[in-house]
Coordinates of C-alpha atoms in Angstrom, one line a residue:
M37 CA -11.3 -1.2 -21.9
T38 CA -11.7 0.5 -18.1
R39 CA -9.6 0.2 -16.0
T40 CA -9.0 -1.9 -12.6
A41 CA -7.8 -0.5 -9.5
L42 CA -8.0 -2.1 -5.9
V43 CA -7.1 -0.2 -3.2
T44 CA -6.3 -1.2 1.1
G45 CA -7.2 1.4 2.8
G46 CA -9.5 2.4 1.1
S47 CA -12.1 4.2 2.7
G48 CA -9.5 6.3 5.0
G49 CA -6.5 9.1 5.1
I50 CA -4.2 9.2 2.2
G51 CA -5.7 5.5 1.2
R52 CA -9.8 7.4 0.2
A53 CA -7.4 10.2 -1.3
V54 CA -5.9 7.8 -4.0
A55 CA -8.7 6.0 -4.9
Q56 CA -10.6 8.9 -5.2
R57 CA -7.9 10.2 -7.9
L58 CA -7.5 6.5 -8.8
A59 CA -11.6 7.1 -10.0
A60 CA -10.7 10.7 -10.9
D61 CA -8.7 8.8 -13.0
G62 CA -11.7 6.5 -15.0
M63 CA -10.8 3.4 -13.3
N64 CA -13.1 1.3 -11.7
V65 CA -12.0 1.3 -7.4
L66 CA -12.8 -1.3 -5.2
V67 CA -12.5 0.3 -2.2
H68 CA -10.8 -2.4 0.4
Y69 CA -12.0 -1.6 4.9
A70 CA -10.4 -3.6 8.1
G71 CA -13.1 -2.5 10.3
N72 CA -15.1 0.1 9.2
P73 CA -18.1 -0.4 6.6
R74 CA -19.4 3.4 7.5
R75 CA -15.9 5.8 5.7
A76 CA -16.0 2.4 3.2
D77 CA -19.1 3.7 2.3
E78 CA -18.5 6.9 2.6
A79 CA -15.4 6.8 0.4
V80 CA -18.0 5.2 -1.6
D81 CA -20.0 7.2 -2.1
A82 CA -18.1 10.2 -2.6
I83 CA -16.6 8.4 -5.9
R84 CA -20.0 8.1 -7.4
E85 CA -21.3 10.9 -6.9
A86 CA -18.8 12.7 -8.7
G87 CA -18.8 10.7 -12.4
G88 CA -16.5 7.7 -10.7
T89 CA -17.5 3.8 -10.0
A90 CA -16.7 2.0 -7.1
T91 CA -16.8 -0.6 -4.2
A92 CA -16.4 -1.4 -1.0
A93 CA -15.6 -5.1 0.8
Q94 CA -13.9 -5.6 3.6
A95 CA -10.7 -7.8 4.6
D96 CA -8.0 -8.8 6.9
V97 CA -5.2 -7.9 5.0
A98 CA -3.2 -10.0 7.1
E99 CA -5.6 -13.4 5.8
E100 CA -5.1 -14.8 2.5
T101 CA -8.5 -16.6 2.6
E102 CA -10.1 -13.0 2.9
V103 CA -7.8 -11.6 1.0
A104 CA -8.2 -14.1 -2.7
A105 CA -11.7 -13.5 -1.9
L106 CA -11.3 -9.5 -1.8
F107 CA -9.7 -10.4 -5.8
E108 CA -12.1 -12.5 -6.7
T109 CA -14.9 -9.7 -5.9
A110 CA -12.7 -6.7 -7.7
E111 CA -12.8 -9.8 -10.6
R112 CA -16.8 -10.5 -10.1
E113 CA -17.4 -6.9 -10.9
Y114 CA -15.0 -5.7 -12.9
G115 CA -13.4 -8.3 -14.7
G116 CA -9.9 -8.0 -13.4
V117 CA -7.4 -5.8 -11.6
D118 CA -4.8 -3.7 -13.6
V119 CA -3.5 -1.6 -10.5
V120 CA -3.7 -3.0 -6.4
V121 CA -2.3 0.1 -4.7
H122 CA -1.7 -1.3 -0.5
T123 CA -1.5 2.0 1.6
A124 CA -3.4 -0.2 4.2
G125 CA -0.9 -0.3 7.5
I126 CA -0.8 0.6 11.4
M127 CA 1.6 3.6 13.3
I128 CA 2.6 2.4 17.2
L129 CA 5.1 4.7 18.5
A130 CA 7.2 4.3 21.7
P131 CA 10.9 4.2 22.1
L132 CA 12.5 1.3 21.1
A133 CA 13.6 0.2 25.2
E134 CA 10.2 1.2 25.9
L135 CA 8.2 -0.5 23.2
K136 CA 5.4 -3.7 24.2
L137 CA 5.7 -6.6 21.8
D138 CA 2.8 -7.3 21.9
D139 CA 2.7 -3.8 19.1
L140 CA 6.1 -4.8 17.4
D141 CA 4.5 -8.5 16.7
R142 CA 0.1 -6.8 15.7
M143 CA 2.6 -3.8 13.1
H144 CA 4.7 -7.1 12.2
R145 CA 1.2 -8.9 10.8
I146 CA -0.4 -6.0 9.2
N147 CA 2.6 -3.9 7.5
I148 CA 4.3 -6.9 6.5
R149 CA 2.3 -9.8 6.5
G150 CA -0.4 -7.7 5.0
T151 CA 1.8 -6.4 2.5
F152 CA 2.8 -10.4 1.6
V153 CA -0.4 -11.1 1.3
V154 CA -1.6 -8.5 -0.4
N155 CA 1.6 -8.5 -3.0
Q156 CA 1.8 -12.6 -3.1
Q157 CA -2.4 -12.3 -4.2
A158 CA -1.9 -9.4 -7.0
V159 CA 1.2 -11.4 -8.7
Q160 CA -1.3 -13.9 -9.4
R161 CA -4.3 -11.7 -11.2
V162 CA -2.9 -8.4 -11.9
R163 CA -3.4 -7.9 -15.7
G164 CA -0.2 -7.5 -18.7
G165 CA 0.0 -3.5 -18.3
G166 CA -0.8 -3.6 -14.4
A167 CA 1.2 -2.3 -11.9
I168 CA 1.4 -3.0 -7.9
I169 CA 2.1 -0.1 -5.5
N170 CA 4.0 -0.8 -2.2
F171 CA 3.4 1.9 0.9
S172 CA 6.7 3.5 2.7
T173 CA 7.7 5.8 4.6
S174 CA 10.6 8.0 4.4
V175 CA 10.8 7.8 8.2
V176 CA 12.5 4.9 6.7
K177 CA 15.3 7.6 6.4
L178 CA 14.5 10.0 8.6
A179 CA 15.0 7.9 12.0
L180 CA 13.0 10.3 14.5
P181 CA 12.5 9.0 17.7
T182 CA 10.1 6.5 18.8
Y183 CA 8.9 5.0 14.7
S184 CA 12.1 2.4 15.5
A185 CA 9.1 -0.2 15.1
Y186 CA 7.1 1.6 12.8
A187 CA 10.4 2.4 10.7
A188 CA 11.6 -1.6 10.6
S189 CA 8.5 -3.3 9.4
K190 CA 8.1 -0.7 6.1
G191 CA 11.8 -1.2 5.7
A192 CA 10.7 -4.9 5.4
V193 CA 8.4 -3.1 2.2
D194 CA 11.4 -0.9 0.5
A195 CA 13.5 -4.0 1.0
L196 CA 10.7 -6.9 -1.1
T197 CA 9.5 -4.1 -3.9
P198 CA 12.2 -4.4 -6.2
V199 CA 12.7 -8.0 -5.8
L200 CA 9.2 -8.6 -6.3
A201 CA 8.9 -6.4 -9.4
R202 CA 12.4 -8.8 -10.8
E203 CA 10.9 -11.5 -9.8
L204 CA 7.9 -9.9 -13.1
R205 CA 10.0 -10.5 -14.8
G206 CA 7.9 -10.2 -18.9
R207 CA 4.3 -9.8 -17.0
D208 CA 5.3 -6.4 -18.3
V209 CA 4.1 -5.5 -14.9
T210 CA 5.5 -3.1 -12.3
V211 CA 6.6 -3.1 -8.6
N212 CA 7.0 0.1 -6.7
A213 CA 6.7 1.5 -3.6
V214 CA 5.6 4.9 -2.4
A215 CA 7.0 6.2 1.4
P216 CA 4.8 9.5 2.2
G217 CA 6.6 12.5 4.6
P218 CA 4.8 14.0 7.8
T219 CA 1.4 13.9 5.6
A220 CA -1.5 15.8 7.5
T221 CA -4.1 13.0 8.4
P222 CA -6.0 11.5 11.4
L223 CA -3.0 9.1 11.3
F224 CA -0.1 11.2 11.5
L225 CA -1.8 13.7 13.4
D226 CA -2.9 11.4 16.5
G227 CA -1.2 12.4 20.0
K228 CA 1.1 15.4 17.9
D229 CA 0.8 19.1 20.5
E230 CA 0.1 21.9 17.9
S231 CA 4.2 22.5 18.1
T232 CA 5.4 19.6 17.1
I233 CA 2.7 19.3 13.9
E234 CA 4.6 23.0 13.2
K235 CA 8.3 21.9 13.9
L236 CA 8.0 19.6 11.5
A237 CA 6.1 21.1 8.8
K238 CA 8.4 23.6 8.5
Q239 CA 11.4 20.5 8.3
P240 CA 10.9 20.9 3.8
P241 CA 11.5 23.4 2.0
L242 CA 8.4 24.2 1.3
E243 CA 7.2 24.4 4.2
R244 CA 4.4 23.0 4.6
L245 CA 3.2 19.5 5.4
G246 CA 1.6 16.8 3.1
V247 CA -2.2 17.0 1.9
P248 CA -3.1 13.3 0.7
D249 CA -3.3 14.2 -2.1
D250 CA -0.6 15.0 -2.9
I251 CA 0.7 11.2 -2.7
A252 CA -2.8 10.4 -4.6
E253 CA -1.2 12.5 -7.7
A254 CA 2.5 10.2 -7.1
V255 CA 0.6 6.8 -7.3
A256 CA -1.1 7.9 -10.0
F257 CA 1.4 8.5 -11.9
L258 CA 2.6 5.2 -11.1
A259 CA -0.2 3.2 -11.7
G260 CA -0.6 5.4 -15.2
P261 CA 1.9 6.8 -17.5
A262 CA 5.9 5.2 -15.7
R263 CA 5.7 2.3 -17.6
W264 CA 9.9 3.4 -17.0
V265 CA 9.8 3.8 -13.5
N266 CA 9.9 0.1 -11.4
G267 CA 11.7 -1.2 -8.4
Q268 CA 11.6 1.9 -6.8
T269 CA 11.0 3.3 -3.5
I270 CA 9.1 6.8 -4.8
Y271 CA 10.5 9.8 -1.3
V272 CA 7.5 11.5 -1.9
N273 CA 7.8 14.2 0.9
G274 CA 8.3 18.2 0.0
G275 CA 12.0 17.4 0.0
I276 CA 12.1 16.6 3.4
A277 CA 15.2 14.2 2.7

């Protein structure tokens, strides 16, 4: 039986790399997007051109009915869901004293509520032998200035992931989180000057920024052979912390 993966935020950046990697590993992939159907179609086309199977679907990850419909689409198209990778999230940076509370609320809604909503649907639908993979961030440990609100929203992901793993006792479904470090995506690079980027690239012992495929490699491990890794946050950052 061909396994099926649902990848939220799968239309760009790390999410797209994850969708393409899981498709290359032989999975059917439902590529979720929030508001840019053109990018989602491009991701699906790239998967199909490489010989994989994929479709795209839109949803607000913080809305229960829309996320339920997303899973129903995967079930209708492919017969079920085996792997859920929740990469969708937003990042708004500012010193804590200057952070707009509306921005805090937006990150809370997408990054925390969205994770709960996607995980709630996942636990009802993921088949035995499956995996739920959330996304955290290495900034939770790095404590970089201006990242307080974003890191706090991802700290919630670190907290809920092992709890959910234990709640799924007896289901043969693993629950883990991936915590990327500085990764060369448009989301990360936006607003940073060359000197800042160069400084960040020098921090890991490997002396480079991560790329989306580095993160996708870890996701593929958790989605496939890593059946004895459960309830963990895996730091994928080249040794930066």
